[in-house]
mmCIF file of C-alpha atoms and ligand atoms in Angstrom:
data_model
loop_
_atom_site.group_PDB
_atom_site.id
_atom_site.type_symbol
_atom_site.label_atom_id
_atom_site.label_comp_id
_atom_site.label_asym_id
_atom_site.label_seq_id
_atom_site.Cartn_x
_atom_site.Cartn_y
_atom_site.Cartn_z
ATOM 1 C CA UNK A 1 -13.456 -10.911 11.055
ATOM 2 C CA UNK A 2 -16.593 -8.973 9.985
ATOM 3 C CA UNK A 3 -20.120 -10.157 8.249
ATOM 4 C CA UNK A 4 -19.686 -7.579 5.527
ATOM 5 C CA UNK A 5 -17.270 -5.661 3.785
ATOM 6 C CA UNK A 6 -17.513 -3.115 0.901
ATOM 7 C CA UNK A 7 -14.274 -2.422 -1.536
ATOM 8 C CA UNK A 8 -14.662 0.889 -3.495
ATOM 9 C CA UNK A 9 -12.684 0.535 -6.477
ATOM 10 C CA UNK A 10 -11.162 -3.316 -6.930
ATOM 11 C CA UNK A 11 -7.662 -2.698 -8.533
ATOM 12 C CA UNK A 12 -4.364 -3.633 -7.924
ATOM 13 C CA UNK A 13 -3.634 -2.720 -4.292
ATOM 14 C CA UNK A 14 -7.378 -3.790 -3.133
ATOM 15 C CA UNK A 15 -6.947 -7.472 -4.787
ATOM 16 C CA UNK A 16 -3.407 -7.713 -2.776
ATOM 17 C CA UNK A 17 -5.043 -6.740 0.554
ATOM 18 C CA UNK A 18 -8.219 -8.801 0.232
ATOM 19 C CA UNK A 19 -7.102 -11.694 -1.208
ATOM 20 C CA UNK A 20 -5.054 -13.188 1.340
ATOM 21 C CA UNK A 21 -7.927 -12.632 3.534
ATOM 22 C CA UNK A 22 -10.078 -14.925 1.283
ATOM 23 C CA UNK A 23 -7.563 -17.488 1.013
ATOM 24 C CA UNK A 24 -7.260 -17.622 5.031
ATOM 25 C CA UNK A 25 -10.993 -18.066 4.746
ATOM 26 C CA UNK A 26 -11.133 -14.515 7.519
ATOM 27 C CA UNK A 27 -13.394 -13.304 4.924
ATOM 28 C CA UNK A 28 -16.019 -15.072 2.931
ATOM 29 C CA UNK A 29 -16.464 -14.094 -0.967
ATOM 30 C CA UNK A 30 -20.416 -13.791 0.081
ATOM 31 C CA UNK A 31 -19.442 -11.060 2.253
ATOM 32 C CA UNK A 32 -17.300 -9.180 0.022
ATOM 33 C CA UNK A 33 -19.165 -6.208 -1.869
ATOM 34 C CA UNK A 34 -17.197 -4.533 -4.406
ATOM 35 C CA UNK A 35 -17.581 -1.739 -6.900
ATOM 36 C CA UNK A 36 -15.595 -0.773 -10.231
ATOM 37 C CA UNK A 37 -16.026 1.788 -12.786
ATOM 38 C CA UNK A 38 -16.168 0.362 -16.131
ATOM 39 C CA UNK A 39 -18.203 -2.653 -17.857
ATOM 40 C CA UNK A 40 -14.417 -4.376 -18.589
ATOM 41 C CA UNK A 41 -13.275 -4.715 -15.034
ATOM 42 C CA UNK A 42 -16.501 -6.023 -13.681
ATOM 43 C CA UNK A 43 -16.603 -8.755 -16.008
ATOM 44 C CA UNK A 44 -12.716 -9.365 -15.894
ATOM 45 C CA UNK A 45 -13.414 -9.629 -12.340
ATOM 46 C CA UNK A 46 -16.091 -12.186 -12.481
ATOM 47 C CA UNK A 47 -14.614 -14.284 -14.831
ATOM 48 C CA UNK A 48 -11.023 -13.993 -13.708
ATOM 49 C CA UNK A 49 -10.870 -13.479 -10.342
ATOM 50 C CA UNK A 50 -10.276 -16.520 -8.036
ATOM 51 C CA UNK A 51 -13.214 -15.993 -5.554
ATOM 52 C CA UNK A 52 -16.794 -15.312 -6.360
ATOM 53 C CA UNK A 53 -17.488 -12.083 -4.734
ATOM 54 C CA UNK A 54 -20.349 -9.547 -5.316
ATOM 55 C CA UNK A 55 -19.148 -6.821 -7.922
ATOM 56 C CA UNK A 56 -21.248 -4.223 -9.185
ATOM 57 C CA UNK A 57 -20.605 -1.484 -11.414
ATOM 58 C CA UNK A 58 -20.533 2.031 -9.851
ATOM 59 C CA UNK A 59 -23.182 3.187 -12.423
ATOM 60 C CA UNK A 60 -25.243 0.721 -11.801
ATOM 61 C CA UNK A 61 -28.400 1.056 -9.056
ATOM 62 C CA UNK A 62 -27.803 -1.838 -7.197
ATOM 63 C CA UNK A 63 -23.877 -0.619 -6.165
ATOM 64 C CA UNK A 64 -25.469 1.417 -3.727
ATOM 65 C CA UNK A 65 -25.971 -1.874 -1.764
ATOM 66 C CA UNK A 66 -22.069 -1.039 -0.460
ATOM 67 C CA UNK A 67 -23.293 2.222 1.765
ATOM 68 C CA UNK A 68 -25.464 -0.694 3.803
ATOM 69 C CA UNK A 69 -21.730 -2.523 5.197
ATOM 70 C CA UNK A 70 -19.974 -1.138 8.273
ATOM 71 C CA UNK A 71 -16.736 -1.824 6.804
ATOM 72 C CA UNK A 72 -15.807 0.042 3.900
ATOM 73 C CA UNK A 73 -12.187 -0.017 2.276
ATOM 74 C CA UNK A 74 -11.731 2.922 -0.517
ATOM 75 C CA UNK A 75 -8.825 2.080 -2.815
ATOM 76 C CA UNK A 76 -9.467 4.277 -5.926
ATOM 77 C CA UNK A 77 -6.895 6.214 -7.491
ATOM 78 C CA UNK A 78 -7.013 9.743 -5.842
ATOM 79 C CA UNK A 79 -7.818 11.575 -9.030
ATOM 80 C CA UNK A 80 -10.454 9.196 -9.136
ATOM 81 C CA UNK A 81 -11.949 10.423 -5.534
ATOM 82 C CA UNK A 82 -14.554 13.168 -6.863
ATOM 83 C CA UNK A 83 -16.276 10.879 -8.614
ATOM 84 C CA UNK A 84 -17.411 8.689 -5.147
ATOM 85 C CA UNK A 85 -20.278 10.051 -3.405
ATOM 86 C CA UNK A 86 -21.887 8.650 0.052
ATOM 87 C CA UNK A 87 -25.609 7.424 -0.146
ATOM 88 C CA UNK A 88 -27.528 9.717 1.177
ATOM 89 C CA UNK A 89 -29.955 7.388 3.073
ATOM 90 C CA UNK A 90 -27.151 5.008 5.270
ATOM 91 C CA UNK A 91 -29.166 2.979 7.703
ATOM 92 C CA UNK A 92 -25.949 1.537 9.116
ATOM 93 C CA UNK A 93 -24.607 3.289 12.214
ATOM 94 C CA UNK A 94 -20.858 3.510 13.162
ATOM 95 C CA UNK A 95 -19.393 3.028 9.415
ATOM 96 C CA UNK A 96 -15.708 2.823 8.997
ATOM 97 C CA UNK A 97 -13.666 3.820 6.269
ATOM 98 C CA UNK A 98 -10.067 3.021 5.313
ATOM 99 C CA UNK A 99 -8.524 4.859 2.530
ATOM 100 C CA UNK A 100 -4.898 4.101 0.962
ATOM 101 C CA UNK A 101 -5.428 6.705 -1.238
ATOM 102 C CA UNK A 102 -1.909 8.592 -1.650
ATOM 103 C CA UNK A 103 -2.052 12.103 0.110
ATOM 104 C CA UNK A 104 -5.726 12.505 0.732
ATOM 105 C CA UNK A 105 -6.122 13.946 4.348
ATOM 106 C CA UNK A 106 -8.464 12.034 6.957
ATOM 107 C CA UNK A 107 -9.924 15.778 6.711
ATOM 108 C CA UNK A 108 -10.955 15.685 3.365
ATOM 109 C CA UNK A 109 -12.717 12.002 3.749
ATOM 110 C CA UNK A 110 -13.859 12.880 6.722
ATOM 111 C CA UNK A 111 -16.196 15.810 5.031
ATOM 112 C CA UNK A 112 -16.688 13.625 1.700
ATOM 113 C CA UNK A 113 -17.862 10.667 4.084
ATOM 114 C CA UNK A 114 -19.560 12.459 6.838
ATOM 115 C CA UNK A 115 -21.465 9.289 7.578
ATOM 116 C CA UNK A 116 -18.278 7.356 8.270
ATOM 117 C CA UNK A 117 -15.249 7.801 10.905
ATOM 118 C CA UNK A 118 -12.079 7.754 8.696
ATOM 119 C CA UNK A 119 -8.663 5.988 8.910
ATOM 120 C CA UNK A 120 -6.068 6.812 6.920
ATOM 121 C CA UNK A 121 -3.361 3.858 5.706
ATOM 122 C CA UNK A 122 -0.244 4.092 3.365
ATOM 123 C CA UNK A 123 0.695 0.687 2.394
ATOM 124 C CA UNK A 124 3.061 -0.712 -0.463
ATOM 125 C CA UNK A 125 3.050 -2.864 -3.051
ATOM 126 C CA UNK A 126 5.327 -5.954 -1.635
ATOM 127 C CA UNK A 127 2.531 -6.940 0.447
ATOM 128 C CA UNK A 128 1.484 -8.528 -2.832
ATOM 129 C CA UNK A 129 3.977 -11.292 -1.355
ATOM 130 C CA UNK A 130 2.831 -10.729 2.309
ATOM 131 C CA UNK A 131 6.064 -8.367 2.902
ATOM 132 C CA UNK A 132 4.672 -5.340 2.918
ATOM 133 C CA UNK A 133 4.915 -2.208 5.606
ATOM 134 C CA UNK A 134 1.848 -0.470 6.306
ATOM 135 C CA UNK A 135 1.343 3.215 7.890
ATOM 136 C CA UNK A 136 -1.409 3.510 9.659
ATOM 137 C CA UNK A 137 -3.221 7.266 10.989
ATOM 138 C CA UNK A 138 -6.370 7.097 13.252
ATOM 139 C CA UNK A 139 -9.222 9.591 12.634
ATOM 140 C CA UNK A 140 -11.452 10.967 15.255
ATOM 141 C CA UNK A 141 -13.126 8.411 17.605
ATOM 142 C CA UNK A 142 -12.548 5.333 15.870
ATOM 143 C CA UNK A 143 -13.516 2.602 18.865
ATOM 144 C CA UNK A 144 -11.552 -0.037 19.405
ATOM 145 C CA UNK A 145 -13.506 -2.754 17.125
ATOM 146 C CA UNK A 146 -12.775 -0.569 14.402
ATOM 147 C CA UNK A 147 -9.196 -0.251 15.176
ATOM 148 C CA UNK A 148 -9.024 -3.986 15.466
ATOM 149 C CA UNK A 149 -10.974 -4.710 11.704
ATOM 150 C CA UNK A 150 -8.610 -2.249 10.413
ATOM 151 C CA UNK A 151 -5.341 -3.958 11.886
ATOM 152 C CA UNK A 152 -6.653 -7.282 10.429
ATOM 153 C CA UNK A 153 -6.900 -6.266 6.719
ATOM 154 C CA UNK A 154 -2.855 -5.667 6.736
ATOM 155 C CA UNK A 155 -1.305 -7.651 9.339
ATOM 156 C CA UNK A 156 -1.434 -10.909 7.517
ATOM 157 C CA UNK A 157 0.554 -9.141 4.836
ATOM 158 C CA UNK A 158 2.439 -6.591 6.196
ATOM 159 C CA UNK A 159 3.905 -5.150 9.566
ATOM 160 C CA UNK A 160 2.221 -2.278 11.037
ATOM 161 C CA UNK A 161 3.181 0.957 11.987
ATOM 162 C CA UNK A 162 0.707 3.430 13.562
ATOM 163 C CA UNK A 163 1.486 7.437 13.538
ATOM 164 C CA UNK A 164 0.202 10.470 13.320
ATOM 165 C CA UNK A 165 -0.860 12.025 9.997
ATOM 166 C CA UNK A 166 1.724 14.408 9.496
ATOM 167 C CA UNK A 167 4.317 11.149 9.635
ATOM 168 C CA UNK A 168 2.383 9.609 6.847
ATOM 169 C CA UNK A 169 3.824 11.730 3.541
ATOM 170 C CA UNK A 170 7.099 10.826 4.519
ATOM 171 C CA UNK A 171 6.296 6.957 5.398
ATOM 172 C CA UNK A 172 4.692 6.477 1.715
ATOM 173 C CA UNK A 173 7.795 7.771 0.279
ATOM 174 C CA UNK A 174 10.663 6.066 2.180
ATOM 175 C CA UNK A 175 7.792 2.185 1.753
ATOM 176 C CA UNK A 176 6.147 3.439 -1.159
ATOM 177 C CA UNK A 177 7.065 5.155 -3.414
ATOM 178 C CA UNK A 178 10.870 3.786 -2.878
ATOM 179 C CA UNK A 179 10.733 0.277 -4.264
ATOM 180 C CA UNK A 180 11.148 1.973 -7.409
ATOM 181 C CA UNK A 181 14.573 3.364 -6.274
ATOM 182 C CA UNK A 182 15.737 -0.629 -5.224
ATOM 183 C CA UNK A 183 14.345 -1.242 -8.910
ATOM 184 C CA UNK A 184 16.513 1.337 -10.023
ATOM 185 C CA UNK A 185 19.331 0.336 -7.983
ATOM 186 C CA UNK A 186 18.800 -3.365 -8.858
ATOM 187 C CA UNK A 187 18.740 -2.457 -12.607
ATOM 188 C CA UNK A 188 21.282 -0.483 -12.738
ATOM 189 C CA UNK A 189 24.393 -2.610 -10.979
ATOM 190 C CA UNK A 190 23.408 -5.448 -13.116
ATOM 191 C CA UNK A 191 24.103 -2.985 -15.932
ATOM 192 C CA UNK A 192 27.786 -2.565 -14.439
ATOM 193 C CA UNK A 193 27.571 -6.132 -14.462
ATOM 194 C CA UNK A 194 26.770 -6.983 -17.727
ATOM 195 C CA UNK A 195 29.177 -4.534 -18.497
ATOM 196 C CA UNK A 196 31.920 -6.159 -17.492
ATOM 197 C CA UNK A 197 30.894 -9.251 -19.625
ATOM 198 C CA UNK A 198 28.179 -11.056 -17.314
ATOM 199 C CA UNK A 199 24.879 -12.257 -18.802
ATOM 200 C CA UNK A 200 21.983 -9.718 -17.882
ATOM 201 C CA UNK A 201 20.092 -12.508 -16.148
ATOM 202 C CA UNK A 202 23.170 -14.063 -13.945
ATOM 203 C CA UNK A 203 23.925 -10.320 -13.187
ATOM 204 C CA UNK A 204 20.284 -9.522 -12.140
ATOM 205 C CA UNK A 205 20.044 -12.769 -9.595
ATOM 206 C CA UNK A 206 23.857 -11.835 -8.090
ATOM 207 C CA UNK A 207 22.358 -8.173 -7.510
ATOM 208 C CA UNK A 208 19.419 -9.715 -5.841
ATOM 209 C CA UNK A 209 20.909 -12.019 -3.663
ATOM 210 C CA UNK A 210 23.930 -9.877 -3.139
ATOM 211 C CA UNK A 211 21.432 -7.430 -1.501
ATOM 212 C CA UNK A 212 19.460 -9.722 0.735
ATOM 213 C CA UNK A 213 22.164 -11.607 1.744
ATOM 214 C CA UNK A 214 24.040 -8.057 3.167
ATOM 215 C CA UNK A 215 20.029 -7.354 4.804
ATOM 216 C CA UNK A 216 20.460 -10.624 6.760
ATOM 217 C CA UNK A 217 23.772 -9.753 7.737
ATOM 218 C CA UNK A 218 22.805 -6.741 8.921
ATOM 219 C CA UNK A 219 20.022 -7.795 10.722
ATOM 220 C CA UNK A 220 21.339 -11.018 12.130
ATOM 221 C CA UNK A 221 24.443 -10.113 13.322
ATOM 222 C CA UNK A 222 23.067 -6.712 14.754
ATOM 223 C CA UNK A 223 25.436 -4.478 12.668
ATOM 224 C CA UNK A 224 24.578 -0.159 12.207
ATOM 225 C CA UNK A 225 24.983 0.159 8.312
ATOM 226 C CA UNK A 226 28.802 2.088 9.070
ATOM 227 C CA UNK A 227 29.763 -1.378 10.270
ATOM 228 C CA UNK A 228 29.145 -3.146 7.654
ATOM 229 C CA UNK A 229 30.829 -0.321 5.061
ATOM 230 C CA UNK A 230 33.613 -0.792 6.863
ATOM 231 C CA UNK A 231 34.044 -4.192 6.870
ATOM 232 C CA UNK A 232 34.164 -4.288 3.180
ATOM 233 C CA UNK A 233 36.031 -1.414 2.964
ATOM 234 C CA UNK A 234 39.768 -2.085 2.630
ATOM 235 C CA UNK A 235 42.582 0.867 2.048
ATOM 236 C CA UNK A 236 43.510 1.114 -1.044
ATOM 237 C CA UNK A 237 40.632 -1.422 -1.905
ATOM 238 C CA UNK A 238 38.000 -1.906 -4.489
ATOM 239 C CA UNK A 239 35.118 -1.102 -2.512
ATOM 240 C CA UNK A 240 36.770 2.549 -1.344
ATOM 241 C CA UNK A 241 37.067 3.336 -4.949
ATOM 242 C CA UNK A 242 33.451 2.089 -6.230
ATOM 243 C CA UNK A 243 32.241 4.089 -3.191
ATOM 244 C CA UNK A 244 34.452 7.221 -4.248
ATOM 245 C CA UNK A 245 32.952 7.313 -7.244
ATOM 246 C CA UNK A 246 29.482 7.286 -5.760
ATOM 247 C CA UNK A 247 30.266 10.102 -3.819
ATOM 248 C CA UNK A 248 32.138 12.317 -6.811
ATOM 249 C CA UNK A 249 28.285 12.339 -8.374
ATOM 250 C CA UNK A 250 26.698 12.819 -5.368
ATOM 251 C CA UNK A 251 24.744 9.475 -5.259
ATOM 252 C CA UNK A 252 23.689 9.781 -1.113
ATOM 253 C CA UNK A 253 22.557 13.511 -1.736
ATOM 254 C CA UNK A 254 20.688 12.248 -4.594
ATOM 255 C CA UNK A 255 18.856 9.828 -2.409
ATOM 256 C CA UNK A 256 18.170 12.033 0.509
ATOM 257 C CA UNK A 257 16.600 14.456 -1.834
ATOM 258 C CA UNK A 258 14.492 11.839 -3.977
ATOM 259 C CA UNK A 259 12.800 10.631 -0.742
ATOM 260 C CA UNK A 260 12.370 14.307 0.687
ATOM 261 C CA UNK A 261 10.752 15.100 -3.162
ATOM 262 C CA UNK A 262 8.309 12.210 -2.961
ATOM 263 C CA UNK A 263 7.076 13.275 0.608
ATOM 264 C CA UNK A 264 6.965 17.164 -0.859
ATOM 265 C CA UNK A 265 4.873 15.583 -3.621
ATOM 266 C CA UNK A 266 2.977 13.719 -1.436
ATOM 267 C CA UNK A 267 2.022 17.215 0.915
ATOM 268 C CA UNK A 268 1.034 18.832 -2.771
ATOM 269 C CA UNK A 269 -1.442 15.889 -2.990
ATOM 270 C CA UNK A 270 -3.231 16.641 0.106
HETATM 271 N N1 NAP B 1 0.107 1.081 -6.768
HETATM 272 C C1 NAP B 1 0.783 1.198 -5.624
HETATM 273 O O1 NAP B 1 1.973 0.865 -5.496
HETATM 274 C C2 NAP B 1 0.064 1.727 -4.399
HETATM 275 C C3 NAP B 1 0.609 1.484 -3.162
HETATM 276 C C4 NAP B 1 -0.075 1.915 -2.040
HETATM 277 C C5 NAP B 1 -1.280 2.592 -2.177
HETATM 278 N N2 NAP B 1 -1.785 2.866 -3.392
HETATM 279 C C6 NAP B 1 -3.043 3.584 -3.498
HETATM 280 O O2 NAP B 1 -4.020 2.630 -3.819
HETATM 281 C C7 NAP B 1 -5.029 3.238 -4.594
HETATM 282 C C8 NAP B 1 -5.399 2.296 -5.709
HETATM 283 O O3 NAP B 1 -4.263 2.041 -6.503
HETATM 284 P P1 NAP B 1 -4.249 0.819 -7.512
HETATM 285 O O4 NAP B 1 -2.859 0.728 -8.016
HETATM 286 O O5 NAP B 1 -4.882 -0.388 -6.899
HETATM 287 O O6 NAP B 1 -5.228 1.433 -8.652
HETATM 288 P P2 NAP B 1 -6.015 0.652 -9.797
HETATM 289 O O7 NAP B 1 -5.439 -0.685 -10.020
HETATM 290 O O8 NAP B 1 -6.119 1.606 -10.952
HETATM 291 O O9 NAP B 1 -7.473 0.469 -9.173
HETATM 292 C C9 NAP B 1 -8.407 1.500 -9.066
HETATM 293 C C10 NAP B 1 -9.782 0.864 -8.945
HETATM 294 O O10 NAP B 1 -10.745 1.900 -8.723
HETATM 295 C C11 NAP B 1 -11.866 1.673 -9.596
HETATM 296 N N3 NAP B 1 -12.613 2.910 -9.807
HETATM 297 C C12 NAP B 1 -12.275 3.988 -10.527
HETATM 298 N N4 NAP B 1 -13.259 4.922 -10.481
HETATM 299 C C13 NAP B 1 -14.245 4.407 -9.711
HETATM 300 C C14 NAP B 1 -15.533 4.857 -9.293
HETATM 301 N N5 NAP B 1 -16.028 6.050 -9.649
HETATM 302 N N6 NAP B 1 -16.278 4.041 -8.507
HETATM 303 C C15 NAP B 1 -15.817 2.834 -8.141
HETATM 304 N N7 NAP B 1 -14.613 2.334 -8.497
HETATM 305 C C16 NAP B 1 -13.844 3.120 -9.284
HETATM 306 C C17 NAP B 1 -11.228 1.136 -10.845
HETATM 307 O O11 NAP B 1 -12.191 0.526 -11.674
HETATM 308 P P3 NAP B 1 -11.896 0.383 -13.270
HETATM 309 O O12 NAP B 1 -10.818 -0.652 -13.384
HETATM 310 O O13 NAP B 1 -13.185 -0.076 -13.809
HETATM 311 O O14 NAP B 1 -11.473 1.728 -13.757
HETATM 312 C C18 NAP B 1 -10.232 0.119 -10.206
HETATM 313 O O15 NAP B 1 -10.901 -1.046 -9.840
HETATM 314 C C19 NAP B 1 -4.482 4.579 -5.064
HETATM 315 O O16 NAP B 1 -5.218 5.619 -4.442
HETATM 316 C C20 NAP B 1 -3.057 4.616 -4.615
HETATM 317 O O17 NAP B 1 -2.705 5.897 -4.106
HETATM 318 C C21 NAP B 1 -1.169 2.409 -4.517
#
């Protein structure tokens, strides 16, 4: 997909989007350039990590050799940002970077990077198994080849959405910042499970199932999410009373309001 391509900062979310590349061979390990901060990840990385890319220390003189590729992903952690500084002498012309860093505007790169045209992507952390959802916000004059390298880094392992920025905050916190909240959810109604006598592990894999069996259902037979409610939902039943219950502490104004407080969180970022 492209001869070379630098990774600022190899961590978690960088290793799930590149990988899968490598192992579909779209991206040779010769033509991956990556940088790191500390001593400990480089040589974690070299020893550990399945493919044998370039990885350089950002200390060291001869990480500069990453302001010489076109294609440039940044995944550092935001706080992390002021600490990256373009090369001053980039012979390359028409450099493109992606950040996923959470709430930085394509602003803000765009005058740390003023070398580079800047894209802006939210993505989350299920496309560690290829099911991710990834947000994605054009800068200025980003050509078409760039908008194509950029689609290929996610599409193998997640489904693409593009918008504009001001969509983004509340896309990372209804994909991103919400698989927490299904962890939560998960965790806690095995809890009522293993409260009423069944084994934490048997209660975990009936909450798991239980939950992507009613997503196929939904999906496959078409149904809006009142539909199904009420299809469980007898009079007098045992699903109107768990759902009462729900409702006496305010469980769907809870939820509304955690995914309008990680967007708000999100906007303080930026
Ligand atoms: N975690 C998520 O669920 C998620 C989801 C979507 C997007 N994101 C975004 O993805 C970004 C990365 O998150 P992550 O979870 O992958 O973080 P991470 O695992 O902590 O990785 C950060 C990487 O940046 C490197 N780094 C730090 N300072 C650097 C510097 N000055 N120069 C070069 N490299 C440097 C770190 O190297 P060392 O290991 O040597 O410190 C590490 O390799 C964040 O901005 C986050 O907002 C995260």
């Amino acid at each position: 997909m492209t001869d070379k391509i630098a990774i600022i900062g190899f961590g978690n979310i960088a290793k799930a989007i590149i990988t899968p590349l490598l192992d579909r061979k779209l991206i040779l390990p010769e033509n991956v350039f990556c940088v790191v901060n500390s001593k400990k990840s480089l040589e974690n990385i070299k020893k550990n990590y399945i493919y044998k890319i370039n990885v350089f220390e950002s200390s060291s003189k001869d990480s500069k050799i990453i302001w010489d590729c076109n294609f440039k992903l940044l995944s550092v952690k935001p706080q992390q940002l002021k600490d990256i500084t373009e090369a001053d002498n980039i012979k390359t012309k028409d450099n493109l970077l992606v950040s996923i860093l959470a709430g930085v505007s394509i602003n803000k790169l765009t005058q740390k990077f003023p070398n580079h045209k800047c894209v802006r992507v939210v993505t989350n952390i299920p496309i560690t198994v290829g099911k991710g959802l990834t947000g994605i916000a054009w800068g200025e004059k980003i050509t078409k080849d760039q908008k194509e390298f950029t689609k290929k880094l996610f599409e193998n392992t997640s489904k693409i959405y593009e918008f504009t920025e001001d969509y983004l905050d509340i896309f990372l916190a209804l994909t991103s910042s919400a698989p927490a909240i299904i962890a939560l959810f998960i965790e806690a109604l095995s809890d009522g499970g293993l409260s009423g006598g069944l084994p934490k592990m048997l209660s975990e894999e009936l909450v798991m199932e239980m939950i992507l069996g009613t997503i196929s259902l939904i999906k496959e037979k078409k149904l809006t999410t009142t539909e199904l409610k009420n299809l469980v939902t007898s009079p007098g039943g045992t699903t109107i009373s768990a759902l009462r219950v729900l409702e006496k502490k305010s469980v769907r104004s809870a939820l509304i309001e955690s995914i309008v407080s990680a967007s708000n969180r999100s906007k303080e970022f930026s």
